[in-house]
Coordinates of C-alpha atoms and ligand atoms in Angstrom, one line a residue:
X1486 CA 50.3 134.9 105.0
X1487 CA 53.9 135.2 106.2
X1488 CA 55.8 132.0 106.4
X1489 CA 58.6 132.0 108.9
X1490 CA 60.5 128.8 108.9
X1491 CA 63.1 127.6 111.3
X1492 CA 66.1 126.2 109.3
X1493 CA 67.5 123.2 111.0
X1494 CA 70.9 121.7 110.6
X1495 CA 70.5 118.7 108.3
X1496 CA 72.3 115.4 108.7
X1497 CA 76.0 116.1 108.0
X1498 CA 77.3 112.7 108.6
X1499 CA 75.8 111.9 112.0
X1500 CA 78.3 113.9 114.1
X1501 CA 78.6 117.1 116.0
X1502 CA 80.0 119.9 113.8
X1503 CA 81.6 123.2 114.6
X1504 CA 80.3 126.4 113.0
X1505 CA 83.3 128.1 111.4
X1506 CA 81.5 130.8 109.4
X1507 CA 78.2 132.7 109.5
X1508 CA 77.7 133.7 105.9
X1509 CA 74.6 136.0 106.4
X1510 CA 73.3 138.7 108.6
X1511 CA 69.8 139.4 109.8
X1512 CA 67.7 141.0 107.1
X1513 CA 69.8 139.5 104.2
X1514 CA 67.9 138.3 101.2
X1515 CA 69.0 134.9 100.1
X1516 CA 68.5 132.9 97.0
X1517 CA 67.8 129.2 97.3
X1518 CA 71.2 127.4 97.7
X1519 CA 73.0 130.5 99.2
X1520 CA 75.2 129.5 102.1
X1521 CA 73.9 130.4 105.5
X1522 CA 76.7 128.9 107.6
X1523 CA 79.8 126.9 107.1
X1524 CA 80.4 123.9 109.4
X1525 CA 83.5 121.8 109.8
X1526 CA 83.8 118.1 110.6
X1527 CA 86.9 116.1 111.1
X1528 CA 86.9 115.4 107.4
X1529 CA 85.6 118.4 105.6
X1530 CA 84.0 121.8 105.8
X1531 CA 80.7 122.4 104.2
X1532 CA 78.1 125.1 103.7
X1533 CA 74.6 124.7 104.9
X1534 CA 72.5 126.2 102.2
X1535 CA 69.2 128.0 102.2
X1536 CA 66.5 125.6 101.0
X1537 CA 64.3 128.4 99.6
X1538 CA 64.7 132.0 98.7
X1539 CA 63.9 134.4 101.5
X1540 CA 65.2 136.7 104.2
X1541 CA 67.0 136.0 107.4
X1542 CA 64.7 136.9 110.4
X1543 CA 66.9 135.6 113.2
X1544 CA 70.2 133.9 113.7
X1545 CA 70.3 131.3 116.4
X1546 CA 73.9 130.3 116.3
X1547 CA 77.4 131.9 116.3
X1548 CA 80.9 131.0 115.1
X1549 CA 82.4 128.4 117.4
X1550 CA 79.1 126.8 118.3
X1551 CA 79.1 123.0 118.2
X1552 CA 75.8 121.8 116.7
X1553 CA 74.1 118.5 115.8
X1554 CA 71.5 117.5 113.3
X1555 CA 68.2 119.2 114.1
X1556 CA 69.7 122.3 115.7
X1557 CA 68.0 125.5 114.7
X1558 CA 70.4 127.6 112.7
X1559 CA 68.2 130.6 111.9
X1560 CA 64.7 131.5 110.9
X1561 CA 63.8 132.7 107.5
X1562 CA 60.8 134.3 105.9
X1563 CA 60.0 132.8 102.6
X1564 CA 60.2 135.2 99.7
X1565 CA 56.8 136.4 98.6
X1566 CA 55.1 135.7 101.9
X1567 CA 53.7 138.6 103.9
X1568 CA 55.1 140.2 107.0
X1569 CA 54.8 138.0 110.0
X1570 CA 52.0 139.7 111.9
X1571 CA 49.3 138.0 113.7
X1572 CA 46.1 138.9 112.0
X1573 CA 43.3 139.6 114.5
X1574 CA 40.0 138.6 113.3
X1575 CA 37.1 140.4 114.8
X1576 CA 34.4 137.9 115.6
X1577 CA 30.8 139.0 115.3
X1578 CA 29.4 140.7 118.3
X1579 CA 27.6 138.3 120.5
X1580 CA 24.6 140.1 121.8
X1581 CA 23.1 137.4 123.8
X1582 CA 23.0 137.5 127.5
X1583 CA 24.3 135.7 129.5
X1584 CA 27.6 136.7 128.0
X1585 CA 29.8 133.9 126.8
X1586 CA 33.5 134.0 126.0
X1587 CA 34.8 131.7 123.3
X1588 CA 38.0 130.4 124.8
X1589 CA 40.6 129.9 122.2
X1590 CA 43.2 127.2 122.6
X1591 CA 46.2 126.8 120.3
X1592 CA 47.0 123.3 119.3
X1593 CA 50.5 122.8 117.9
X1594 CA 50.8 119.9 115.6
X1595 CA 54.1 118.7 114.0
X1596 CA 53.6 117.2 110.6
X1597 CA 56.1 115.9 108.0
X1598 CA 55.3 117.5 104.7
X1599 CA 56.8 116.1 101.6
X1600 CA 56.8 117.8 98.3
X1601 CA 58.1 116.4 95.0
X1602 CA 59.7 118.9 92.7
X1603 CA 61.1 118.3 89.2
X1604 CA 64.4 120.0 88.6
X1605 CA 66.7 120.1 85.6
X1606 CA 70.2 118.9 86.6
X1607 CA 73.4 119.4 84.7
X1608 CA 75.4 116.3 84.2
X1609 CA 79.2 116.6 84.0
X1610 CA 82.0 114.2 83.1
X1611 CA 83.2 112.8 86.4
X1612 CA 86.8 112.6 87.4
X1613 CA 88.3 110.4 84.8
X1614 CA 91.7 110.5 86.3
X1615 CA 93.3 112.4 83.4
X1616 CA 94.0 116.0 82.9
X1617 CA 93.6 116.3 79.2
X1618 CA 90.7 115.8 76.8
X1619 CA 89.5 112.3 75.8
X1620 CA 87.3 111.1 72.9
X1621 CA 83.6 110.6 73.4
X1622 CA 83.1 107.5 71.2
X1623 CA 79.5 106.6 71.9
X1624 CA 76.2 108.2 73.0
X1625 CA 74.3 105.5 74.8
X1626 CA 71.0 107.3 75.3
X1627 CA 68.5 109.5 73.5
X1628 CA 66.5 112.6 74.7
X1629 CA 63.4 111.4 76.6
X1630 CA 65.0 108.2 77.8
X1631 CA 64.2 107.2 81.4
X1632 CA 67.5 106.1 83.0
X1633 CA 68.5 104.6 86.3
X1634 CA 71.4 105.9 88.4
X1635 CA 74.7 104.4 87.2
X1636 CA 73.3 103.6 83.7
X1637 CA 75.9 104.6 81.1
X1638 CA 75.0 107.8 79.2
X1639 CA 78.2 108.1 77.1
X1640 CA 81.3 106.1 76.5
X1641 CA 84.7 107.8 76.6
X1642 CA 87.9 106.4 75.4
X1643 CA 91.2 107.4 76.9
X1644 CA 94.5 106.0 75.8
X1645 CA 94.4 103.6 78.7
X1646 CA 90.7 102.5 78.8
X1647 CA 87.2 103.0 77.8
X1648 CA 84.7 104.1 80.5
X1649 CA 81.1 105.2 80.7
X1650 CA 79.8 108.5 82.0
X1651 CA 77.1 107.2 84.3
X1652 CA 73.7 108.8 85.1
X1653 CA 74.2 110.4 88.5
X1654 CA 70.6 109.6 89.5
X1655 CA 67.3 108.1 88.3
X1656 CA 65.7 110.5 85.8
X1657 CA 64.9 111.5 82.3
X1658 CA 67.4 112.6 79.7
X1659 CA 66.3 116.1 78.6
X1660 CA 69.2 117.4 76.6
X1661 CA 72.3 115.8 75.1
X1662 CA 74.9 118.5 74.8
X1663 CA 77.7 116.6 73.1
X1664 CA 77.8 114.2 70.2
X1665 CA 79.9 111.2 69.2
X1666 CA 83.5 112.3 68.3
X1667 CA 83.4 115.2 70.8
X1668 CA 86.5 115.9 72.9
X1669 CA 85.6 116.1 76.6
X1670 CA 87.4 116.2 79.9
X1671 CA 86.7 116.0 83.6
X1672 CA 84.0 118.6 84.4
X1673 CA 82.6 119.0 80.8
X1674 CA 78.9 119.6 80.8
X1675 CA 77.5 116.8 78.7
X1676 CA 73.8 116.5 79.3
X1677 CA 70.8 117.7 81.3
X1678 CA 68.6 115.4 83.1
X1679 CA 65.3 115.9 84.8
X1680 CA 65.1 114.6 88.3
X1681 CA 62.3 114.4 90.9
X1682 CA 63.6 115.7 94.2
X1683 CA 61.8 115.2 97.4
X1684 CA 61.8 118.1 99.8
X1685 CA 60.7 116.9 103.2
X1686 CA 59.9 119.3 106.0
X1687 CA 58.8 118.8 109.6
X1688 CA 56.3 121.5 110.1
X1689 CA 54.9 122.8 113.4
X1690 CA 51.5 124.3 112.8
X1691 CA 49.8 126.3 115.5
X1692 CA 46.0 126.1 114.9
X1693 CA 43.4 128.1 116.9
X1694 CA 40.7 125.9 118.3
X1695 CA 37.5 127.2 119.8
X1696 CA 36.8 125.5 123.1
X1697 CA 33.4 124.9 124.5
X1698 CA 31.9 128.2 125.7
X1699 CA 32.0 128.8 129.4
X1700 CA 30.0 131.1 131.5
X1701 CA 31.8 134.2 132.4
X1702 CA 31.5 137.7 133.6
X1703 CA 29.3 139.8 131.4
X1704 CA 31.2 141.2 128.5
X1705 CA 29.7 142.5 125.3
X1706 CA 32.1 141.0 122.9
X1707 CA 33.7 137.6 122.4
X1708 CA 36.9 137.8 120.3
X1709 CA 38.2 134.8 118.5
X1710 CA 41.9 135.3 117.8
X1711 CA 43.4 133.5 114.9
X1712 CA 47.0 132.7 115.6
X1713 CA 49.4 133.0 112.7
X1714 CA 50.7 129.8 111.5
X1715 CA 54.3 129.3 112.7
X1716 CA 56.2 126.8 110.7
X1717 CA 59.4 125.1 111.7
X1718 CA 61.2 123.3 109.0
X1719 CA 63.9 120.7 109.0
X1720 CA 64.6 120.1 105.4
X1721 CA 66.3 117.2 103.7
X1722 CA 66.5 117.7 100.0
X1723 CA 67.5 114.9 97.8
X1724 CA 68.9 115.6 94.4
X1725 CA 70.2 119.0 93.4
X1726 CA 72.1 120.2 90.4
X1727 CA 75.9 120.5 90.9
X1728 CA 76.7 123.9 92.3
X1729 CA 78.8 125.9 94.7
X1730 CA 77.7 128.2 97.5
X1731 CA 78.7 131.9 97.5
X1732 CA 81.5 131.3 100.0
X1733 CA 82.9 128.6 97.8
X1734 CA 82.5 130.7 94.7
X1735 CA 84.3 133.5 96.6
X1736 CA 87.2 131.2 97.4
X1737 CA 87.3 130.0 93.8
X1738 CA 87.4 133.6 92.6
X1739 CA 90.3 134.4 95.0
X1740 CA 92.3 131.5 93.6
X1741 CA 91.2 132.2 90.0
X1742 CA 89.7 128.7 89.8
X1743 CA 87.1 128.0 87.2
X1744 CA 84.4 126.0 89.0
X1745 CA 83.7 123.9 85.9
X1746 CA 87.1 122.3 86.3
X1747 CA 86.6 121.3 89.9
X1748 CA 85.3 117.8 90.8
X1749 CA 82.6 118.1 93.4
X1750 CA 82.7 115.8 96.4
X1751 CA 79.9 117.4 98.4
X1752 CA 76.5 116.0 98.9
X1753 CA 74.5 116.1 95.7
X1754 CA 77.5 117.3 93.7
X1755 CA 78.1 120.4 95.7
X1756 CA 81.6 121.9 95.2
X1757 CA 83.1 122.3 98.6
X1758 CA 85.8 124.6 99.9
X1759 CA 88.0 121.5 100.2
X1760 CA 87.4 120.7 96.5
X1761 CA 88.8 124.1 95.5
X1762 CA 91.8 123.6 97.8
X1763 CA 92.4 120.2 96.4
X1764 CA 92.2 121.5 92.9
X1765 CA 94.7 124.3 93.6
X1766 CA 97.0 121.8 95.3
X1767 CA 96.8 119.4 92.4
X1768 CA 97.3 122.1 89.8
X1769 CA 100.4 123.4 91.6
X1770 CA 101.7 119.8 92.0
X1771 CA 101.2 119.2 88.2
X1772 CA 102.9 122.5 87.4
X1773 CA 106.0 121.5 89.6
X1774 CA 106.0 118.0 88.1
X1775 CA 105.9 119.5 84.6
X1776 CA 109.0 121.5 85.6
X1777 CA 110.6 118.4 87.1
X1778 CA 110.3 116.4 83.9
X1779 CA 111.1 119.2 81.4
X1780 CA 113.8 117.2 79.6
X1781 CA 116.0 119.7 77.8
X1782 CA 115.8 123.2 79.2
X1783 CA 115.4 123.9 82.9
X1784 CA 115.2 120.3 84.0
X1785 CA 114.3 121.2 87.6
X1786 CA 117.1 119.1 88.9
X1787 CA 119.6 121.9 89.1
X1788 CA 121.2 120.9 85.7
X1789 CA 120.1 121.0 82.1
X1790 CA 120.0 117.8 80.1
X1791 CA 121.6 118.1 76.7
X1792 CA 119.1 118.3 73.9
X1793 CA 119.2 115.8 71.0
X1794 CA 120.0 117.4 67.8
X1795 CA 117.5 116.6 65.0
X1796 CA 119.0 114.4 62.4
X1797 CA 118.0 114.0 58.8
X1798 CA 118.1 110.2 58.7
X1799 CA 116.9 110.1 55.1
X1800 CA 120.3 111.2 54.1
X1801 CA 121.6 107.7 55.0
X1802 CA 118.8 105.6 53.5
X1803 CA 115.1 104.9 53.3
X1804 CA 113.0 105.8 56.4
X1805 CA 109.4 105.6 57.6
X1806 CA 107.8 107.8 60.3
X1807 CA 105.5 105.9 62.6
X1808 CA 103.6 107.8 65.3
X1809 CA 103.9 106.5 68.9
X1810 CA 100.7 104.9 70.1
X1811 CA 98.5 107.0 72.4
X1812 CA 99.5 104.8 75.3
X1813 CA 103.2 105.4 74.6
X1814 CA 102.6 109.1 74.3
X1815 CA 101.0 109.1 77.7
X1816 CA 103.2 106.6 79.5
X1817 CA 106.5 108.0 78.0
X1818 CA 106.6 111.2 80.1
X1819 CA 105.5 109.3 83.2
X1820 CA 108.3 106.7 82.7
X1821 CA 110.8 109.5 82.1
X1822 CA 109.6 111.3 85.2
X1823 CA 109.8 108.1 87.3
X1824 CA 113.2 107.1 85.9
X1825 CA 114.8 110.5 86.4
X1826 CA 113.0 111.6 89.5
X1827 CA 113.6 108.5 91.6
X1828 CA 117.0 107.0 92.5
X1829 CA 116.5 103.4 91.4
X1830 CA 118.4 100.5 92.8
X1831 CA 117.7 97.1 91.3
X1832 CA 118.3 94.0 93.4
X1833 CA 118.7 90.7 91.5
X1834 CA 117.8 87.3 92.9
X1835 CA 116.8 83.8 91.9
X1836 CA 114.1 81.6 93.4
X1837 CA 114.2 77.9 93.3
X1838 CA 110.7 77.1 92.0
X1839 CA 111.3 73.4 91.3
X1840 CA 108.8 72.3 93.9
X1841 CA 106.4 75.2 93.2
X1842 CA 106.3 74.2 89.5
X1843 CA 105.5 70.6 90.3
X1844 CA 102.7 71.8 92.6
X1845 CA 101.4 74.2 90.0
X1846 CA 101.3 71.6 87.3
X1847 CA 99.5 69.2 89.6
X1848 CA 96.9 71.9 90.5
X1849 CA 96.3 72.7 86.9
X1850 CA 95.9 69.0 86.0
X1851 CA 93.4 68.7 88.9
X1852 CA 91.5 71.8 87.7
X1853 CA 91.4 70.3 84.2
X1854 CA 90.0 67.0 85.6
X1855 CA 87.4 68.9 87.6
X1856 CA 86.6 70.9 84.5
X1857 CA 87.3 74.1 86.3
X1858 CA 88.0 77.0 84.0
X1859 CA 91.2 78.0 85.8
X1860 CA 94.8 78.2 84.8
X1861 CA 97.4 78.9 87.4
X1862 CA 100.6 80.5 86.0
X1863 CA 103.7 81.1 88.1
X1864 CA 102.6 84.7 88.4
X1865 CA 99.8 83.8 90.8
X1866 CA 102.2 82.4 93.3
X1867 CA 104.5 85.4 92.8
X1868 CA 101.5 87.7 93.6
X1869 CA 100.9 85.7 96.8
X1870 CA 104.5 85.8 97.8
X1871 CA 104.8 89.5 97.2
X1872 CA 101.6 90.2 99.1
X1873 CA 103.1 88.4 102.1
X1874 CA 106.4 90.2 101.7
X1875 CA 104.6 93.5 101.7
X1876 CA 103.0 92.7 105.0
X1877 CA 106.4 91.6 106.4
X1878 CA 108.2 94.6 105.0
X1879 CA 105.7 97.5 105.3
X1880 CA 108.1 100.1 103.9
X1881 CA 107.6 98.5 100.5
X1882 CA 103.9 99.2 100.9
X1883 CA 104.3 102.9 101.2
X1884 CA 104.5 106.2 99.3
X1885 CA 106.8 109.1 99.9
X1886 CA 105.0 112.2 101.0
X1887 CA 104.9 115.2 98.7
X1888 CA 107.4 117.1 100.8
X1889 CA 109.7 114.1 101.0
X1890 CA 109.6 114.2 104.8
X1891 CA 107.6 111.2 105.6
X1892 CA 106.1 108.0 104.2
X1893 CA 102.5 107.0 104.0
X1894 CA 102.1 103.3 105.0
X1895 CA 99.2 101.5 103.4
X1896 CA 97.3 98.8 105.3
X1897 CA 95.8 97.3 102.2
X1898 CA 97.6 95.1 99.7
X1899 CA 96.7 96.0 96.1
X1900 CA 99.1 94.8 93.4
X1901 CA 99.3 96.1 89.9
X1902 CA 100.3 93.7 87.1
X1903 CA 101.8 94.9 83.8
X1904 CA 99.9 93.5 80.9
X1905 CA 101.2 93.5 77.3
X1906 CA 98.3 94.6 75.0
X1907 CA 98.1 95.3 71.3
X1908 CA 97.8 99.0 72.1
X1909 CA 100.7 99.0 74.5
X1910 CA 101.5 98.4 78.2
X1911 CA 98.5 98.6 80.6
X1912 CA 98.8 98.2 84.4
X1913 CA 95.5 97.0 86.0
X1914 CA 95.3 96.4 89.7
X1915 CA 94.3 93.3 91.7
X1916 CA 92.8 94.4 95.0
X1917 CA 93.4 92.8 98.4
X1918 CA 95.8 90.2 97.1
X1919 CA 96.7 89.2 100.7
X1920 CA 93.1 88.1 101.3
X1921 CA 92.6 86.0 98.2
X1922 CA 93.4 82.4 97.5
X1923 CA 95.2 81.0 94.5
X1924 CA 92.1 80.2 92.4
X1925 CA 90.5 83.6 93.1
X1926 CA 93.7 85.4 92.1
X1927 CA 93.9 83.3 88.9
X1928 CA 90.4 84.3 88.0
X1929 CA 91.1 88.0 88.8
X1930 CA 94.2 88.0 86.7
X1931 CA 92.4 86.3 83.8
X1932 CA 89.6 88.9 84.0
X1933 CA 91.8 92.0 84.2
X1934 CA 94.3 90.9 81.5
X1935 CA 91.4 90.1 79.2
X1936 CA 89.8 93.5 79.9
X1937 CA 93.2 95.1 79.3
X1938 CA 93.7 93.4 76.0
X1939 CA 90.1 94.2 74.9
X1940 CA 90.7 97.9 75.8
X1941 CA 87.9 97.6 78.4
X1942 CA 89.7 98.6 81.5
X1943 CA 88.1 101.4 83.6
X1944 CA 90.1 104.1 85.4
X1945 CA 89.1 102.4 88.7
X1946 CA 90.6 99.1 87.5
X1947 CA 94.0 100.9 87.3
X1948 CA 93.9 102.9 90.5
X1949 CA 95.0 102.2 94.1
X1950 CA 98.1 100.0 93.5
X1951 CA 100.7 99.6 96.3
X1952 CA 103.3 97.7 94.2
X1953 CA 103.7 96.5 90.7
X1954 CA 104.8 93.2 89.2
X1955 CA 106.1 93.1 85.6
X1956 CA 106.4 89.5 84.4
X1957 CA 108.2 88.9 81.1
X1958 CA 108.6 85.2 82.1
X1959 CA 106.2 84.0 79.4
X1960 CA 108.3 85.8 76.8
X1961 CA 111.9 85.3 77.7
X1962 CA 115.0 87.0 78.9
X1963 CA 117.3 86.5 81.9
X1964 CA 116.9 89.8 83.7
X1965 CA 115.8 93.4 83.2
X1966 CA 115.6 96.6 85.3
X1967 CA 111.9 97.6 85.8
X1968 CA 111.0 101.3 86.3
X1969 CA 109.1 102.0 89.5
X1970 CA 105.5 103.2 89.0
X1971 CA 105.3 106.3 91.2
X1972 CA 103.9 106.9 93.7
X1973 CA 104.8 103.3 94.5
X1974 CA 108.3 102.8 95.9
X1975 CA 109.1 99.4 94.4
X1976 CA 108.5 97.0 91.5
X1977 CA 109.3 93.4 90.9
X1978 CA 110.5 92.3 87.5
X1979 CA 110.2 88.5 86.7
X1980 CA 112.1 86.8 83.9
X1981 CA 111.9 83.3 82.4
X1982 CA 112.7 80.4 84.7
X1983 CA 115.4 78.1 83.6
X1984 CA 116.8 74.8 84.8
X1985 CA 120.3 75.4 86.3
X1986 CA 122.8 73.2 88.0
X1987 CA 122.9 74.0 91.7
X1988 CA 125.4 72.6 94.2
X1989 CA 123.7 70.9 97.1
X1990 CA 127.0 70.4 99.1
X1991 CA 127.9 67.1 97.5
X1992 CA 126.8 67.3 93.9
X1993 CA 125.2 69.5 91.2
X1994 CA 121.4 69.0 91.0
X1995 CA 119.1 70.4 88.3
X1996 CA 116.9 73.2 89.8
X1997 CA 114.3 75.4 88.1
X1998 CA 115.4 78.9 88.9
X1999 CA 113.2 82.0 88.5
X2000 CA 115.1 85.3 88.0
X2001 CA 113.7 88.2 90.0
X2002 CA 114.7 91.9 89.7
X2003 CA 113.5 94.2 92.4
X2004 CA 113.8 97.9 91.7
X2005 CA 113.2 100.2 94.7
X2006 CA 113.3 103.9 95.5
X2007 CA 116.5 104.4 97.4
X2008 CA 115.1 107.5 99.2
X2009 CA 112.6 105.2 101.0
X2010 CA 114.3 101.8 101.0
X2011 CA 117.9 101.1 101.8
X2012 CA 120.0 98.3 100.3
X2013 CA 119.7 95.9 103.3
X2014 CA 115.9 96.2 103.3
X2015 CA 115.8 95.7 99.6
X2016 CA 117.8 92.5 99.9
X2017 CA 115.6 91.3 102.8
X2018 CA 112.4 91.8 100.8
X2019 CA 113.9 90.1 97.7
X2020 CA 115.0 87.2 99.9
X2021 CA 111.6 86.9 101.5
X2022 CA 109.9 86.6 98.1
X2023 CA 112.4 84.1 96.8
X2024 CA 112.2 82.0 100.0
X2025 CA 108.5 81.8 99.8
X2026 CA 108.5 80.8 96.2
X2027 CA 111.1 78.1 97.0
X2028 CA 109.0 76.8 99.9
X2029 CA 105.3 77.6 99.7
X2030 CA 104.8 76.5 103.3
X2031 CA 106.4 79.8 104.4
X2032 CA 103.3 81.6 103.0
X2033 CA 101.1 80.3 105.8
X2034 CA 103.5 81.2 108.6
Ligands
CAO822 N1 109.1 81.5 83.5 C1 108.8 80.6 82.6 N2 107.6 80.4 82.1 C2 106.7 81.3 82.5 C3 106.9 82.3 83.4 C4 108.2 82.4 83.9 N3 108.6 83.3 84.8 N4 105.8 83.1 83.6 C5 104.9 82.5 82.8 N5 105.4 81.5 82.1 C6 104.7 80.6 81.2 C7 103.3 80.3 81.6 O1 103.3 79.2 82.5 C8 102.6 80.0 80.4 O2 103.0 78.8 79.9 P1 101.9 77.6 79.7 O3 100.9 78.2 78.7 O4 102.8 76.5 79.1 O5 101.4 77.3 81.0 C9 103.2 81.0 79.4 O6 104.5 81.4 80.0 C10 102.4 82.3 79.2 O7 102.1 82.8 80.4 P2 101.2 84.1 80.4 O8 102.0 85.3 80.0 O9 100.0 83.9 79.6 O10 100.6 84.2 81.9 P3 101.2 85.0 83.1 O11 100.2 84.7 84.2 O12 102.6 84.6 83.4 O13 101.2 86.5 82.7 C11 100.5 88.6 82.0 C12 100.1 87.2 82.6 C13 99.2 89.4 81.8 C14 101.3 89.3 83.0 C15 101.3 88.4 80.8 O14 100.5 87.8 79.8 C16 101.9 89.7 80.2 O15 101.2 90.5 79.6 N6 103.2 89.9 80.4 C17 103.9 91.0 79.8 C18 104.1 92.1 80.9 C19 105.0 93.2 80.3 O16 104.9 93.6 79.1 N7 105.9 93.7 81.1 C20 106.8 94.7 80.7 C21 106.7 95.9 81.5 S1 108.0 97.1 81.3 O17 107.7 97.6 79.8

């Protein structure tokens, strides 16, 4: 029996969407997942795929239509089902008189039909925030394991952190395609998992019902007409393997993009047109950055930097060659790019933290008495003062746009803290510093600096910073010029506090002075603003009451 189904627009985020492309014509034979139409919301464009293989019987929409969830897009005949004709069933001849006609009524029922299907789904390495390959150091599951969504499948180690590749859904591990020691990158196919997906359809079934016979004019034959079953389907499918629709594949082909390298953002790991565009944009940006940091030839700055000649140092005495750490190898080019690519100005200042230090020590003594596992270092107050200064001087909480023509102001206050670790410098981020109290920040700093030192930071722990603080105060030194961590526009360097004689108008008094060094990107921030920001931070550290104003 022919099965004609109405394909309805699924939930695409609860809003009205505009149809920007009709990807099929009447009569086209489609495979499951082939795009039928492309719709556009404020945020993205997406394909609406065929939920089964079949042919297009009718198209109910056109380009430019604005449609909402449940709108009929088209009707499709399921592959393998017969032509949609209404079979007429001859009822046996009724010979009796008086002649009776069996009146046929059609009752249309709408039912929700749910079917569970098991599908094999490819699992890829998600976006790890790095372009190159990283080491797969541990396989956490075995074939046949039942895992829950977000359970770790593999552990990867980058130069900055270790992170797990999580199971994208509840399911069973069917194949492990990589082993310990493998090199993988974003988009590498690492496993196959079996997933139960639920296909739910609202089905309208027209069923012929024989009503009670009624007396009628004589007629020799009563015919019972069996109406074909018409099915209308609104399908919500949960769980599909990552894929791209034909229109997205076409776009990828046009740009020469390998789909395996693109991180999907669509529902159920679908690669969207926007993902292809973002990938191309990122690749171009990386290419131009690579040109910008090329140190010796073609520096990208309109001049060539002189190359260092290689020197045979062994001619002058004993030498040893020691490789840079992985972190140094990675952070080196970034530091170089940031140093050469941004016009740095460093503003120096001092904050009188005599009172703050007294308060801090009292608070630590109190915490000890209360047996609280909290230690407040000067850095906690510096975080708080910087968060307030970022709110008061929003230009510091911005990034320069790619074309250099505007700044992007951020309404959140996430501050990165440089942490010295045995493997090198790591820069984890404390989120929403402006909304947190001193104790919460102390706990956060303790957690992230421990994670950094144990090499347990995840990529997400190091993303989303608005500003960085680099504190060398626990080590020593009077001042240094920190390098801005692009795309941030400023960084605060903190050195060791020292008692200094300060003139109060009549005499010299001993004051505990904290040296501050604020480096900022002069393309975004001018000197006066830099001095104002620095003064705001030092004033707040000198008088904590200003923090609550
Ligand atoms: N002046 C004087 N003393 C200071 C100080 C300052 N500015 N800042 C911290 N101290 C003291 C602390 O009070 C603590 O002393 P006590 O143990 O007596 O209380 C001691 O120095 C050690 O502090 P800390 O370093 O453990 O804690 P912190 O909160 O100040 O810093 C962290 C945490 C993670 C930032 C720090 O440990 C670190 O790794 N700093 C290095 C950052 C770095 O390498 N930056 C360079 C980047 S550019 O290459």
